[in-house]
Coordinates of C-alpha atoms in Angstrom, one line a residue:
M1 CA 34.9 -118.1 50.9
S2 CA 37.9 -117.4 53.3
E3 CA 39.8 -119.3 50.4
L4 CA 39.2 -116.8 47.7
T5 CA 41.7 -114.4 46.7
R6 CA 41.2 -110.7 47.0
A7 CA 40.4 -110.4 43.1
Q8 CA 37.8 -113.3 43.5
W9 CA 36.1 -111.8 46.5
E10 CA 35.7 -108.3 44.8
K11 CA 34.3 -109.9 41.8
L12 CA 31.5 -111.8 44.1
C13 CA 30.0 -108.2 44.6
D14 CA 27.2 -107.8 41.8
G15 CA 27.4 -103.9 42.0
C16 CA 23.9 -103.3 43.0
G17 CA 24.8 -100.5 45.4
R18 CA 22.0 -101.7 47.9
C19 CA 24.5 -101.7 50.7
C20 CA 25.6 -98.2 50.2
L21 CA 22.1 -96.9 50.9
V22 CA 21.8 -94.7 54.1
K23 CA 20.1 -97.1 57.0
L24 CA 18.1 -96.2 60.0
E25 CA 18.1 -98.4 63.2
D26 CA 15.3 -98.2 65.4
E27 CA 16.3 -97.7 68.8
D28 CA 13.8 -99.9 70.6
S29 CA 13.6 -102.6 68.3
G30 CA 16.9 -102.7 66.7
E31 CA 15.4 -103.2 63.2
I32 CA 17.1 -101.7 60.3
Y33 CA 15.2 -99.8 57.6
H34 CA 16.8 -98.5 54.2
T35 CA 16.4 -95.3 52.6
S36 CA 16.7 -94.1 48.9
V37 CA 19.4 -91.8 50.3
G38 CA 22.7 -92.9 49.0
C39 CA 26.2 -92.6 50.2
D40 CA 27.9 -89.4 49.2
L41 CA 30.5 -91.4 47.0
L42 CA 27.4 -93.6 45.5
D43 CA 26.9 -93.4 41.9
G44 CA 23.3 -93.7 41.2
E45 CA 23.6 -94.8 38.0
T46 CA 26.1 -97.3 38.1
G47 CA 25.7 -98.8 41.8
R48 CA 29.3 -98.4 42.2
C49 CA 31.4 -96.3 44.5
R50 CA 33.0 -93.2 42.9
D51 CA 36.1 -93.5 44.8
Y52 CA 36.3 -97.2 46.1
A53 CA 39.9 -97.2 46.8
G54 CA 39.6 -94.1 49.1
R55 CA 35.9 -94.8 50.5
Q56 CA 37.2 -95.6 54.0
T57 CA 38.9 -92.2 54.4
K58 CA 36.4 -90.4 53.1
V59 CA 33.5 -92.3 54.5
P60 CA 34.8 -93.3 57.9
D61 CA 31.6 -95.6 58.6
C62 CA 31.9 -97.1 55.2
V63 CA 31.4 -101.1 56.2
R64 CA 34.7 -103.2 54.7
L65 CA 33.0 -106.7 54.0
T66 CA 35.2 -109.3 54.9
V67 CA 34.4 -113.0 55.7
K68 CA 34.9 -112.2 59.1
A69 CA 32.8 -109.3 59.0
L70 CA 29.5 -111.0 57.4
A71 CA 28.2 -112.6 60.7
G72 CA 27.9 -109.2 62.2
I73 CA 26.4 -107.5 59.3
A74 CA 22.5 -108.2 59.6
W75 CA 21.3 -105.6 57.1
L76 CA 22.8 -106.6 53.8
P77 CA 20.1 -107.4 51.2
P78 CA 19.0 -110.9 50.7
T79 CA 19.9 -110.6 47.1
C80 CA 23.8 -109.8 48.2
A81 CA 26.1 -112.5 47.0
Y82 CA 28.4 -112.1 50.0
R83 CA 25.4 -112.9 52.4
L84 CA 24.1 -115.7 50.1
R85 CA 27.6 -117.6 49.7
A86 CA 28.0 -117.2 53.7
E87 CA 24.6 -118.7 54.1
D88 CA 25.6 -121.6 51.5
K89 CA 23.4 -120.5 49.0
P90 CA 23.7 -120.5 45.3
L91 CA 24.4 -117.0 43.2
P92 CA 20.9 -116.1 41.6
D93 CA 20.9 -116.3 37.8
W94 CA 21.5 -112.7 37.0
H95 CA 24.8 -112.2 39.0
P96 CA 27.2 -110.9 36.6
L97 CA 29.8 -113.9 37.4
L98 CA 27.0 -116.0 35.9
T99 CA 25.9 -113.8 32.9
G100 CA 29.1 -112.7 32.0
D101 CA 27.4 -109.1 32.0
P102 CA 28.1 -106.5 34.6
A103 CA 24.9 -104.6 33.3
S104 CA 22.6 -107.9 34.1
V105 CA 22.2 -106.5 37.8
H106 CA 20.6 -103.6 36.6
T107 CA 18.4 -105.6 33.8
A108 CA 17.1 -107.6 36.5
G109 CA 16.1 -104.9 38.6
V110 CA 18.6 -105.5 41.4
S111 CA 20.6 -102.3 41.5
V112 CA 20.0 -98.9 42.8
R113 CA 19.9 -97.6 39.1
G114 CA 17.5 -94.7 39.2
R115 CA 16.2 -95.0 42.8
V116 CA 18.8 -92.9 44.6
A117 CA 16.4 -89.8 45.8
A118 CA 19.3 -88.0 47.2
H119 CA 22.7 -88.1 48.6
E120 CA 23.5 -87.7 52.7
Q121 CA 25.0 -84.2 52.4
E122 CA 21.6 -83.2 50.5
V123 CA 19.4 -84.5 53.4
E124 CA 19.0 -83.4 57.1
T125 CA 19.3 -86.3 59.4
D126 CA 15.8 -85.9 60.7
D127 CA 14.2 -86.2 57.4
L128 CA 15.8 -89.2 56.7
P129 CA 12.8 -91.5 57.8
N130 CA 10.9 -89.7 54.9
F131 CA 13.1 -91.6 52.5
I132 CA 12.5 -95.2 53.9
V133 CA 11.9 -97.6 51.4
L134 CA 11.3 -101.5 51.2
W135 CA 12.7 -102.7 48.1
P136 CA 16.5 -103.2 49.2
K137 CA 15.2 -105.8 51.4
R138 CA 13.2 -107.7 48.6
W139 CA 14.0 -109.8 45.9
P140 CA 12.8 -108.2 42.5
R141 CA 9.9 -109.5 40.6
R142 CA 10.4 -111.7 38.0
K143 CA 9.5 -110.2 34.8
K144 CA 7.4 -112.2 32.2
G145 CA 9.2 -114.1 29.4
R146 CA 12.9 -113.7 31.5
A147 CA 14.3 -115.1 34.6
A148 CA 15.6 -112.8 37.3

């Protein structure tokens, strides 16, 4: 992966938006919990950042994924192409690089489309535990008659 060009690296992202969901860490166990609260820049319909180029200025804690950084990011979803390739696993058959269709991530039920309950500025920090969801840590269920 270290040999990929910047453009190739960016295309590896399937656009699911799962990494842009707010995460909580249990102070005692270190376990990471995903919420259905999106970063303020996350477009809940497209799964993409509304200001990708300026995201790190507007959202200082936005993680910039690099080959080097991958090893220290345990919260990436199991469906994440960066994680899969770092673990020497193949891309799933619904990945846009394989289908040629950027919408395949939505069709397969992998993206955040329709699942973002709120954005960070709309939710008090103390209320975030009320938004904990399990699906970002899971593979989507296969739908009958179609590979997912």
